[in-house]
Coordinates of C-alpha atoms in Angstrom, one line a residue:
Chain A
M286 CA -24.1 20.0 11.4
L287 CA -22.2 21.8 8.6
V288 CA -25.4 22.2 6.5
T289 CA -27.4 23.6 9.4
R290 CA -24.5 25.8 10.4
Q291 CA -24.3 24.4 13.9
L292 CA -20.6 24.1 13.1
S293 CA -18.5 25.8 10.4
S294 CA -16.0 24.1 8.2
R295 CA -13.4 26.5 9.7
E296 CA -14.2 25.5 13.3
L297 CA -13.9 21.8 12.2
V298 CA -10.5 22.4 10.5
D299 CA -9.3 24.4 13.6
Y300 CA -10.4 21.6 15.9
Y301 CA -8.3 19.1 14.0
L302 CA -5.3 21.5 13.5
A303 CA -5.3 22.2 17.3
R304 CA -5.2 18.4 18.0
I305 CA -2.4 17.9 15.4
E306 CA -0.4 20.6 17.0
K307 CA -0.9 19.0 20.4
Y308 CA -0.4 15.4 19.6
N309 CA 1.5 15.1 16.4
P310 CA 4.9 15.9 17.9
V311 CA 4.5 12.6 19.9
L312 CA 2.6 10.4 17.4
N313 CA 4.4 11.6 14.2
A314 CA 1.3 10.6 12.2
Y315 CA 1.7 13.6 9.8
V316 CA 5.0 14.5 8.0
T317 CA 3.6 17.6 6.5
V318 CA 0.7 19.8 7.8
V319 CA -0.9 22.4 5.5
G320 CA -2.8 24.4 8.1
E321 CA -2.9 27.7 6.3
L322 CA -4.1 26.1 3.0
A323 CA -6.8 24.1 5.0
R324 CA -8.0 27.3 6.8
E325 CA -8.2 29.3 3.5
K326 CA -10.2 26.5 1.9
A327 CA -12.5 26.2 4.9
N328 CA -13.2 29.9 4.9
S329 CA -14.0 29.9 1.3
I330 CA -16.5 27.0 1.8
D331 CA -18.1 28.7 4.7
N332 CA -18.4 31.9 2.7
A333 CA -20.0 30.1 -0.2
G334 CA -22.3 28.2 2.3
I335 CA -22.9 24.5 2.5
T336 CA -26.3 23.1 1.4
T337 CA -27.9 19.7 1.1
S338 CA -27.0 19.8 -2.6
S339 CA -23.3 20.5 -1.9
P340 CA -20.8 17.6 -2.7
L341 CA -20.9 15.0 0.0
L342 CA -17.5 15.8 1.7
T343 CA -17.9 19.6 1.5
G344 CA -16.0 21.2 4.3
I345 CA -14.8 17.8 5.8
P346 CA -11.0 17.6 6.5
V347 CA -9.0 14.5 5.4
A348 CA -5.5 13.3 5.7
I349 CA -3.5 11.8 2.7
K350 CA -0.7 9.2 2.7
D351 CA 2.4 10.9 1.6
S352 CA 2.7 8.6 -1.4
F353 CA -0.2 10.4 -3.1
L354 CA 0.8 13.4 -5.3
T355 CA -0.6 16.6 -4.0
H356 CA -0.3 19.7 -6.2
H357 CA 2.3 22.1 -4.8
I358 CA 2.5 20.2 -1.4
R359 CA 5.6 18.2 -0.6
T360 CA 5.2 14.5 -1.4
T361 CA 8.1 12.4 -0.2
A362 CA 7.0 8.7 0.0
G363 CA 8.9 8.6 3.3
S364 CA 12.2 8.5 1.3
N365 CA 15.4 10.5 1.2
V366 CA 15.2 10.1 -2.6
L367 CA 12.1 12.4 -2.6
R368 CA 12.8 14.5 0.5
R369 CA 12.6 17.7 -1.5
Y370 CA 9.9 16.8 -4.0
T371 CA 6.9 18.9 -4.4
G372 CA 3.8 17.4 -6.1
Q373 CA 3.5 18.7 -9.7
Y374 CA -0.2 17.7 -10.0
D375 CA -2.9 16.1 -7.9
S376 CA -3.3 12.3 -7.9
T377 CA -6.8 11.3 -9.1
V378 CA -7.8 10.3 -5.5
V379 CA -6.8 13.7 -4.2
R380 CA -8.5 15.5 -7.1
R381 CA -11.7 13.5 -6.6
L382 CA -11.6 14.3 -2.8
K383 CA -11.2 18.0 -3.7
E384 CA -14.0 17.8 -6.1
A385 CA -16.2 16.2 -3.4
G386 CA -15.4 19.3 -1.2
A387 CA -12.9 17.7 1.1
I388 CA -10.0 19.8 2.7
I389 CA -6.6 18.4 3.0
L390 CA -5.1 18.7 6.4
G391 CA -1.7 17.3 5.5
K392 CA 0.3 14.3 4.5
T393 CA 0.8 11.2 6.6
N394 CA 3.8 9.0 7.4
L395 CA 4.4 5.7 5.7
D396 CA 7.2 3.1 5.3
E397 CA 9.7 4.3 2.6
F398 CA 8.0 3.9 -0.8
S399 CA 5.2 1.9 1.1
L400 CA 7.6 -1.0 1.6
G401 CA 7.1 -2.2 5.1
F402 CA 4.5 -2.7 7.8
T403 CA 5.6 -0.6 10.7
T404 CA 6.4 2.9 9.4
E405 CA 9.8 2.4 11.0
T406 CA 11.5 2.5 7.5
S407 CA 10.3 6.2 6.9
I408 CA 13.1 8.7 6.9
F409 CA 10.8 10.7 9.3
G410 CA 11.0 8.0 12.0
P411 CA 8.1 5.9 13.0
S412 CA 4.6 7.0 13.8
L413 CA 3.4 5.7 17.1
N414 CA 0.3 3.8 18.1
P415 CA -2.3 6.1 19.6
W416 CA -3.3 3.4 22.1
D417 CA 0.2 2.9 23.4
I418 CA 3.1 5.0 22.2
N419 CA 5.5 2.2 23.0
H420 CA 3.9 0.3 20.1
L421 CA 3.8 0.9 16.3
P422 CA 0.7 1.7 14.3
G423 CA 1.5 -0.8 11.5
G424 CA 2.0 0.1 7.9
S425 CA 2.7 1.0 5.3
S426 CA -0.3 3.4 5.8
G427 CA 0.5 3.7 9.5
G428 CA 0.5 7.5 9.6
S429 CA -3.0 7.6 8.1
A430 CA -4.3 5.0 10.6
A431 CA -2.6 6.7 13.6
A432 CA -4.1 10.0 12.5
V433 CA -7.6 8.6 12.4
G434 CA -7.2 6.5 15.5
S435 CA -5.9 9.5 17.5
G436 CA -8.6 11.9 16.2
L437 CA -6.2 14.0 14.2
A438 CA -8.4 13.5 11.1
P439 CA -11.9 12.1 10.7
A440 CA -10.7 10.0 7.7
A441 CA -7.6 9.4 5.7
I442 CA -6.4 7.9 2.5
G443 CA -4.1 4.9 2.5
S444 CA -3.0 2.3 0.0
E445 CA -2.1 -1.3 0.1
H446 CA -0.5 -4.0 -2.0
Y447 CA -1.8 -6.7 0.4
D448 CA -2.5 -5.5 3.9
S449 CA -1.1 -2.0 4.2
I450 CA -4.5 -0.4 4.8
R451 CA -6.2 -3.1 6.9
Q452 CA -3.3 -4.1 9.2
P453 CA -2.6 -0.5 10.4
A454 CA -6.4 0.1 10.7
A455 CA -6.6 -3.0 12.9
W456 CA -3.6 -2.0 15.1
C457 CA -5.0 1.5 15.5
G458 CA -8.6 0.5 16.2
V459 CA -10.2 2.0 13.1
V460 CA -11.8 0.8 9.9
G461 CA -9.7 0.2 6.8
L462 CA -11.1 -0.7 3.4
K463 CA -9.1 -2.1 0.5
P464 CA -11.1 -1.9 -2.8
T465 CA -11.0 -4.3 -5.7
Y466 CA -8.0 -3.7 -7.8
G467 CA -8.9 -1.2 -10.5
V468 CA -11.9 0.3 -8.7
V469 CA -9.8 3.3 -7.4
S470 CA -7.3 5.0 -9.7
R471 CA -3.6 4.7 -9.0
Y472 CA -2.8 7.8 -11.1
G473 CA -0.5 10.1 -9.1
V474 CA 0.3 7.4 -6.5
I475 CA 4.1 7.0 -6.2
A476 CA 4.3 3.6 -7.8
M477 CA 5.7 0.4 -6.3
A478 CA 4.0 -2.8 -7.3
S479 CA 1.7 -1.5 -10.0
S480 CA -0.4 -4.7 -10.5
L481 CA -1.2 -4.8 -6.8
E482 CA -1.6 -1.1 -5.8
C483 CA -5.0 -0.3 -4.3
P484 CA -5.8 3.1 -2.8
G485 CA -8.5 3.1 -0.2
P486 CA -10.0 4.8 2.9
I487 CA -9.3 4.6 6.6
A488 CA -12.1 6.0 8.8
R489 CA -13.7 5.9 12.1
S490 CA -16.7 3.9 11.0
V491 CA -17.7 1.5 8.2
K492 CA -20.2 4.1 7.0
D493 CA -17.5 6.8 6.7
A494 CA -15.2 4.4 4.9
G495 CA -18.0 3.7 2.4
I496 CA -18.7 7.3 1.8
V497 CA -15.1 8.1 1.1
L498 CA -14.8 5.1 -1.2
R499 CA -17.8 6.3 -3.3
Q500 CA -16.1 9.7 -3.8
I501 CA -12.8 8.2 -5.1
C502 CA -13.8 5.2 -7.1
G503 CA -14.6 4.8 -10.7
K504 CA -13.0 4.8 -14.2
D505 CA -10.2 7.2 -14.7
N506 CA -8.8 7.9 -18.2
R507 CA -5.4 8.5 -16.6
D508 CA -5.2 4.9 -15.3
A509 CA -6.0 2.3 -17.9
N510 CA -6.3 -0.3 -15.3
T511 CA -9.4 1.3 -13.7
V512 CA -13.0 0.1 -14.2
S513 CA -16.4 1.8 -13.9
S514 CA -17.9 1.8 -10.4
D515 CA -20.9 0.2 -12.0
N516 CA -18.9 -3.0 -11.7
I517 CA -19.3 -3.0 -7.9
K518 CA -22.1 -5.4 -7.4
P519 CA -25.1 -4.1 -5.4
F520 CA -25.9 -5.9 -2.2
K521 CA -29.1 -7.9 -2.7
G522 CA -31.0 -10.0 -0.4
N523 CA -31.1 -10.6 3.4
K524 CA -28.2 -10.1 5.7
S525 CA -29.2 -13.3 7.5
E526 CA -28.5 -15.3 4.3
I527 CA -25.0 -14.2 4.1
K528 CA -22.5 -17.1 4.6
V529 CA -19.2 -16.3 6.2
G530 CA -16.2 -18.6 5.7
I531 CA -13.7 -19.0 8.5
P532 CA -10.2 -20.5 7.6
V533 CA -9.5 -23.9 8.9
R534 CA -7.9 -24.3 12.3
K535 CA -4.5 -25.0 10.8
V536 CA -4.3 -21.4 9.4
L537 CA -5.5 -19.8 12.6
A538 CA -2.9 -21.8 14.6
D539 CA -0.4 -19.0 13.8
V540 CA -2.7 -16.4 15.5
D541 CA -1.7 -15.1 18.9
P542 CA -4.0 -16.4 21.5
E543 CA -5.0 -12.9 22.8
V544 CA -6.0 -12.0 19.2
M545 CA -7.7 -15.3 18.7
A546 CA -9.8 -14.9 21.8
N547 CA -11.2 -11.6 20.3
F548 CA -11.8 -13.2 16.9
T549 CA -13.7 -16.1 18.4
K550 CA -15.9 -13.7 20.2
A551 CA -16.5 -11.8 17.0
V552 CA -17.5 -15.0 15.2
D553 CA -20.0 -15.6 18.0
V554 CA -21.4 -12.1 17.4
L555 CA -21.8 -13.0 13.6
K556 CA -23.6 -16.2 14.6
E557 CA -25.9 -14.4 16.9
M558 CA -26.7 -11.9 14.1
G559 CA -28.0 -14.9 12.2
L560 CA -25.2 -15.2 9.7
T561 CA -24.1 -18.7 8.6
I562 CA -20.5 -19.7 9.5
K563 CA -18.7 -22.3 7.5
V564 CA -15.1 -23.5 7.8
V565 CA -13.3 -23.1 4.5
E566 CA -9.9 -24.3 3.2
L567 CA -7.8 -21.6 1.8
P568 CA -5.8 -22.3 -1.4
S569 CA -3.0 -24.6 -0.5
V570 CA 0.1 -23.3 -2.2
E571 CA 3.5 -24.2 -0.8
R572 CA 5.5 -21.1 -0.3
T573 CA 3.0 -18.7 -1.6
S574 CA 5.2 -15.8 -1.0
S575 CA 7.4 -17.0 -3.9
I576 CA 4.7 -15.9 -6.4
F577 CA 4.3 -12.6 -4.6
E578 CA 8.0 -11.9 -4.4
I579 CA 8.6 -12.6 -8.0
L580 CA 5.8 -10.3 -9.2
Y581 CA 6.5 -7.7 -6.5
R582 CA 10.3 -7.4 -7.0
V583 CA 10.2 -7.0 -10.7
E584 CA 7.5 -4.2 -10.5
V585 CA 9.2 -2.5 -7.6
S586 CA 12.6 -2.5 -9.4
S587 CA 11.0 -1.2 -12.6
N588 CA 9.2 1.6 -10.8
L589 CA 12.2 2.7 -8.8
A590 CA 14.4 2.9 -11.9
R591 CA 13.0 6.4 -12.7
Y592 CA 14.7 7.9 -9.6
D593 CA 17.8 9.2 -11.4
G594 CA 18.4 12.4 -9.6
I595 CA 17.6 14.6 -12.6
R596 CA 13.9 15.3 -12.4
Y597 CA 12.9 14.7 -8.8
G598 CA 14.4 17.4 -6.6
Q599 CA 18.0 16.4 -6.1
E600 CA 20.9 18.8 -6.5
T601 CA 23.2 18.3 -9.5
P602 CA 26.6 18.7 -8.0
E603 CA 29.2 20.6 -10.0
G604 CA 31.8 18.7 -11.9
K605 CA 29.9 15.3 -11.6
D606 CA 29.1 13.2 -14.6
V607 CA 25.7 11.7 -15.3
E608 CA 26.7 8.3 -14.0
E609 CA 27.9 9.8 -10.7
I610 CA 24.7 11.7 -10.3
Y611 CA 22.7 8.5 -10.8
L612 CA 24.8 6.6 -8.2
E613 CA 24.7 9.4 -5.7
S614 CA 21.0 9.9 -6.0
R615 CA 20.2 6.2 -5.8
E616 CA 22.5 5.7 -2.8
K617 CA 19.7 7.5 -0.8
F618 CA 17.4 4.4 -1.2
G619 CA 16.9 2.6 2.2
P620 CA 18.3 -0.9 2.6
L621 CA 15.0 -2.7 2.1
L622 CA 14.5 -1.0 -1.3
K623 CA 18.0 -1.8 -2.4
Y624 CA 17.4 -5.4 -1.4
Q625 CA 14.3 -5.6 -3.5
M626 CA 16.2 -4.4 -6.5
M627 CA 19.3 -6.5 -5.9
T628 CA 17.3 -9.8 -5.6
D629 CA 15.2 -9.1 -8.7
L630 CA 16.2 -12.1 -10.9
R631 CA 15.2 -10.3 -14.1
A632 CA 18.5 -8.5 -13.9
V633 CA 20.3 -11.8 -14.1
S634 CA 18.6 -13.2 -17.2
S635 CA 15.7 -11.3 -18.8
A636 CA 15.0 -14.4 -21.1
D637 CA 14.7 -16.8 -18.3
F638 CA 12.8 -14.3 -16.2
Q639 CA 9.9 -14.2 -18.8
M640 CA 9.3 -17.9 -18.1
I641 CA 9.5 -17.3 -14.4
Y642 CA 7.1 -14.5 -14.6
D643 CA 4.6 -16.4 -16.7
E644 CA 4.8 -19.3 -14.2
A645 CA 3.9 -16.9 -11.4
L646 CA 1.0 -15.6 -13.4
K647 CA -0.2 -19.2 -13.9
L648 CA -0.1 -19.8 -10.2
R649 CA -2.1 -16.6 -9.8
T650 CA -4.8 -18.3 -12.0
Y651 CA -4.5 -21.5 -9.9
I652 CA -5.1 -19.4 -6.7
K653 CA -8.0 -17.4 -8.3
N654 CA -9.7 -20.7 -9.4
N655 CA -9.4 -22.0 -5.9
F656 CA -11.0 -18.9 -4.5
D657 CA -13.7 -18.9 -7.1
A658 CA -14.7 -22.4 -5.8
I659 CA -14.7 -21.2 -2.2
F660 CA -16.8 -18.2 -3.0
K661 CA -19.5 -20.5 -4.5
K662 CA -19.9 -21.8 -0.9
V663 CA -19.5 -18.6 1.1
D664 CA -20.1 -14.9 0.4
V665 CA -17.2 -13.5 2.4
I666 CA -14.2 -14.9 4.4
A667 CA -13.5 -13.6 7.9
S668 CA -10.2 -13.8 9.8
P669 CA -8.1 -11.8 12.3
T670 CA -6.7 -8.9 10.3
S671 CA -3.3 -9.4 12.0
P672 CA -2.3 -12.6 13.7
C673 CA -0.6 -10.5 16.6
L674 CA -0.9 -7.4 18.6
P675 CA 0.9 -4.2 17.4
Y676 CA 4.7 -4.6 17.5
R677 CA 6.8 -2.7 19.9
K678 CA 9.0 0.2 18.8
G679 CA 12.3 -0.8 17.4
F680 CA 11.1 -3.8 15.4
F681 CA 13.0 -2.4 12.5
S682 CA 16.4 -0.9 13.3
G683 CA 19.9 -0.9 11.9
G684 CA 18.5 -1.6 8.4
K685 CA 16.8 -4.9 9.3
Y686 CA 13.7 -6.3 11.1
H687 CA 14.2 -7.9 14.5
G688 CA 11.6 -10.6 14.7
T689 CA 10.7 -12.7 17.8
E690 CA 9.0 -16.1 17.8
I691 CA 5.5 -14.4 17.9
T692 CA 6.3 -11.8 15.2
D693 CA 7.9 -14.4 12.9
R694 CA 4.4 -16.1 12.8
Y695 CA 3.2 -13.0 11.0
K696 CA 4.4 -13.8 7.5
P697 CA 3.0 -17.3 6.9
Y698 CA -0.4 -16.2 8.2
V699 CA -0.5 -13.0 6.1
D700 CA 0.7 -14.9 3.1
L701 CA -2.5 -16.9 3.2
T702 CA -5.1 -14.4 4.4
A703 CA -3.8 -11.2 2.7
Q704 CA -1.3 -11.9 0.0
L705 CA -3.2 -14.6 -1.8
P706 CA -6.5 -12.6 -1.9
A707 CA -4.5 -9.6 -3.0
L708 CA -3.0 -11.4 -5.9
C709 CA -6.5 -12.0 -7.0
G710 CA -7.4 -8.3 -6.6
F711 CA -10.1 -9.1 -4.0
P712 CA -11.5 -6.3 -1.7
G713 CA -11.3 -6.5 2.0
I714 CA -12.3 -4.4 5.1
S715 CA -11.0 -4.4 8.7
V716 CA -13.1 -3.4 11.6
P717 CA -12.2 -3.2 15.3
C718 CA -13.3 -6.4 17.2
G719 CA -11.9 -5.9 20.7
F720 CA -8.9 -5.1 22.8
S721 CA -6.1 -7.1 24.4
S722 CA -3.5 -5.6 26.8
G723 CA -5.0 -2.2 25.9
L724 CA -4.3 -2.6 22.2
P725 CA -6.9 -2.9 19.4
V726 CA -7.7 -6.0 17.5
G727 CA -9.3 -6.2 14.1
I728 CA -11.4 -8.6 12.2
Q729 CA -11.2 -8.5 8.3
F730 CA -13.8 -9.6 5.8
F731 CA -12.7 -10.2 2.3
G732 CA -14.8 -11.3 -0.7
P733 CA -14.7 -11.9 -4.5
L734 CA -14.1 -9.1 -7.0
F735 CA -16.4 -6.1 -6.7
S736 CA -18.1 -7.4 -3.5
E737 CA -17.5 -4.1 -1.7
N738 CA -21.2 -3.5 -1.0
T739 CA -21.5 -6.9 0.6
L740 CA -18.4 -6.4 2.7
L741 CA -19.7 -3.0 3.8
E742 CA -23.1 -4.5 4.8
V743 CA -21.5 -7.3 6.8
A744 CA -18.9 -5.0 8.5
S745 CA -21.6 -2.4 9.2
A746 CA -24.0 -4.9 10.7
Y747 CA -21.2 -6.3 12.9
E748 CA -20.2 -2.7 13.9
R749 CA -23.7 -2.0 15.0
E750 CA -23.7 -5.0 17.4
T751 CA -20.4 -4.1 19.0
P752 CA -19.0 -1.1 20.9
W753 CA -15.3 -1.2 19.8
H754 CA -15.4 1.5 17.1
K755 CA -16.7 4.0 19.6
K756 CA -13.7 3.8 21.9
L757 CA -11.0 6.5 21.8
P758 CA -7.6 6.4 23.4
E759 CA -8.1 8.0 26.8
N760 CA -4.8 9.7 26.9
L761 CA -5.7 11.7 23.7
S762 CA -9.2 12.7 24.4
Chain B
M201 CA 14.4 -21.1 -16.0
K202 CA 16.7 -24.0 -15.9
E203 CA 19.7 -21.7 -16.2
I204 CA 18.9 -19.6 -13.3
V205 CA 17.8 -22.4 -11.0
N206 CA 21.1 -24.1 -11.5
A207 CA 23.2 -21.0 -11.4
D208 CA 25.7 -20.5 -8.6
F209 CA 25.5 -16.8 -7.9
D210 CA 28.7 -15.0 -7.1
I211 CA 30.0 -11.5 -6.7
D212 CA 30.0 -10.9 -10.4
H213 CA 26.3 -11.5 -10.6
I214 CA 25.8 -8.9 -7.8
K215 CA 28.1 -6.4 -9.6
H216 CA 26.0 -6.9 -12.7
I217 CA 22.7 -6.3 -10.9
A218 CA 24.1 -3.3 -9.1
K219 CA 25.1 -1.9 -12.5
V220 CA 21.8 -2.5 -14.0
Y221 CA 20.0 -0.7 -11.0
K222 CA 22.8 1.8 -10.6
L223 CA 23.4 1.0 -6.9
R224 CA 26.7 1.6 -5.1
L225 CA 27.3 -1.3 -2.8
S226 CA 30.1 -2.0 -0.2
Q227 CA 32.0 -5.3 -0.4
E228 CA 30.1 -6.4 2.8
D229 CA 26.8 -5.7 1.0
K230 CA 27.9 -7.7 -2.0
V231 CA 28.9 -10.7 0.0
H232 CA 25.6 -10.6 1.9
L233 CA 23.6 -10.3 -1.3
V234 CA 25.2 -13.3 -2.9
A235 CA 23.6 -15.4 -0.1
Q236 CA 20.3 -13.5 -0.5
L237 CA 20.1 -14.0 -4.2
S238 CA 20.8 -17.7 -3.7
K239 CA 17.9 -17.8 -1.3
T240 CA 15.7 -16.2 -4.0
K241 CA 16.6 -19.1 -6.2
E242 CA 14.7 -21.3 -3.9
Y243 CA 11.6 -19.6 -4.9
L244 CA 12.1 -20.9 -8.4
R245 CA 12.6 -24.5 -7.1
S246 CA 9.2 -24.2 -5.4
F247 CA 7.7 -23.1 -8.7
K248 CA 9.0 -26.2 -10.4
K249 CA 7.2 -28.3 -7.8
L250 CA 4.0 -26.6 -8.6
H251 CA 4.3 -27.0 -12.3
K252 CA 2.0 -30.0 -12.4
R253 CA -0.9 -27.9 -11.0
T254 CA -0.3 -25.0 -13.4
S255 CA 0.8 -26.6 -16.7
S256 CA -2.8 -26.5 -18.1
L257 CA -3.6 -23.0 -16.9
L258 CA -3.4 -19.7 -18.7
P259 CA -1.5 -16.8 -16.9
T260 CA -3.7 -14.1 -15.2
Y261 CA -2.3 -11.0 -16.5
H262 CA -5.0 -8.7 -15.2
V263 CA -7.2 -9.7 -12.2
C264 CA -10.3 -8.0 -13.7
G265 CA -9.7 -9.5 -17.1
L266 CA -9.0 -6.3 -18.8
Y267 CA -7.3 -6.9 -22.1
N268 CA -5.4 -4.5 -24.4
S269 CA -6.4 -1.7 -22.1
Y270 CA -4.8 1.5 -23.3
R271 CA -5.1 5.1 -22.1
V272 CA -7.8 6.9 -23.9
D273 CA -6.3 9.0 -26.8
I274 CA -7.8 12.4 -26.1
V275 CA -6.4 15.8 -26.5
A276 CA -5.8 17.6 -23.2
S277 CA -3.8 20.6 -22.1
S278 CA -0.3 19.9 -21.1
M279 CA 1.2 20.4 -17.7
D280 CA 2.2 24.0 -17.1
L281 CA 6.0 24.4 -17.7
S282 CA 6.4 25.9 -14.2
D283 CA 5.0 22.7 -12.8
V284 CA 7.1 20.5 -15.1
F285 CA 10.3 22.1 -13.8
L286 CA 9.0 22.6 -10.2
N287 CA 11.6 20.1 -8.8
A288 CA 14.4 20.4 -11.3
K289 CA 17.4 22.3 -10.0
N290 CA 19.0 22.9 -13.3
T291 CA 17.1 23.9 -16.4
K292 CA 17.6 26.1 -19.5
D293 CA 15.4 27.2 -22.2
G294 CA 12.6 24.8 -21.3
C295 CA 14.9 21.7 -20.9
F296 CA 16.3 19.9 -18.1
T297 CA 20.1 20.3 -18.0
I298 CA 22.5 17.6 -17.1
P299 CA 26.3 17.2 -17.3
G300 CA 27.5 16.3 -20.9
L301 CA 27.3 12.7 -21.8
F302 CA 30.2 12.9 -24.2
K303 CA 33.6 14.3 -23.1
E304 CA 34.8 15.7 -26.4
K305 CA 35.1 19.4 -26.8
V306 CA 33.2 21.0 -29.6
N307 CA 35.3 22.8 -32.1
E308 CA 33.9 26.3 -32.6

């Protein structure tokens, strides 16, 4: 429509800005909106004209998680530590989106420094679920998922260490795609756990998510961990030959019955599509979170060490010495971040920690070997993205989480279906697979390294057979 | 690892970590964190149990198998100084300024 001029980029931007103005005060999906910048950019695109040879996202508005640096736009990571920080350059993801012609609408809410899964740890307060504002959108990329789910952006950028794109996408009824580690550059993403960080798209459809991924992926000289997009394996063969693994019943026992009912129906659809379903045993590692926590905490603590109050937008009070500035600046970290640093065993004994770290990395090899064996039998593994429906507001308050019997099931399940694959760098995608009590449910597919095209094919085929992605929250239409 | 697994964490450990990470903690926080740190120690015990499964394995340092991957050494223009100092409240002559690290007065 933009190419045929049935719609101008300015009209599209105005449409989303009007919705943001109307609904964001309630949903709190955006923490910064750059309306004037977006309109200026849209005008300039319209004046230049959009043709079939224009970059693929020319004139399309997008939202960006507020942990991605944006040149001359406030970038806070949802933290008091960076409340006044303005991006000094564009992250590679943002630069590539701009080069593809996309227009930034604003920055979306997240858990402080991406640590959390509700957005309730953000200094801006929680975003709310577009399907029911008494519930949360998930996190850490909850603002991005809420923005797309409520029609305040056609697509958004999120990032995840293990399920921070897919879980909020599932809770908001949209598509979330976590690429293979290294496929999308982390340059300019406010760092937490560097060996796990994966930026990726959140969109209304699998096709849109694939289009955005293709614009942001690929080797980046500014991130030595990136790989060429040529590594992404092409999808070959017939969809009906795809084998889908389903975790053994023991793993799914932690899933809420309402979620499980939707997942079971989704598996039936996959069978009807002609896909082969096989039950698979996920790697059995006692207390899997121990590996994750060891690797995660040391990386988080290292990355947070740079916030010393000198370079990142804090006042330097008169008469204070450097040590006091450090202490006062770092006092602004939220309780969960302080906890991560204070339980980092490296600070107790760095020599011993090297052995612990190596042991964790060996366990990573053990898990990877297990998955390699599973992926000889199946092409992808499907499971409920989240074992439960979106949490109610107030899950995190007073500096801690308030779990219930149901919500406490979340962690062991996610350890197996999200943390372990993430430790291996595997890609995954969540697509809507139904509703329960008026709230969305998602199914995720994850596969071996660089299997994005297979995942997109499977998810897209499933999406075509089901109506869930077409639904919009009635109160926001 | 033996040393940490067998360590009994106390307030002094917490004070030490707080100093490393430059965090100011209340006495209540410190007491709470002693218990939390001890819980973390349990992770290490679970590692020991798994040692049999991992003793013959090599660590996975990078999931895609990248090895000695460095940033490409190419000449590029530097960030504009106005951007470098965009967030710094106190600057002088192209430098960040901070309070003096040493207390002595300079004899002029």
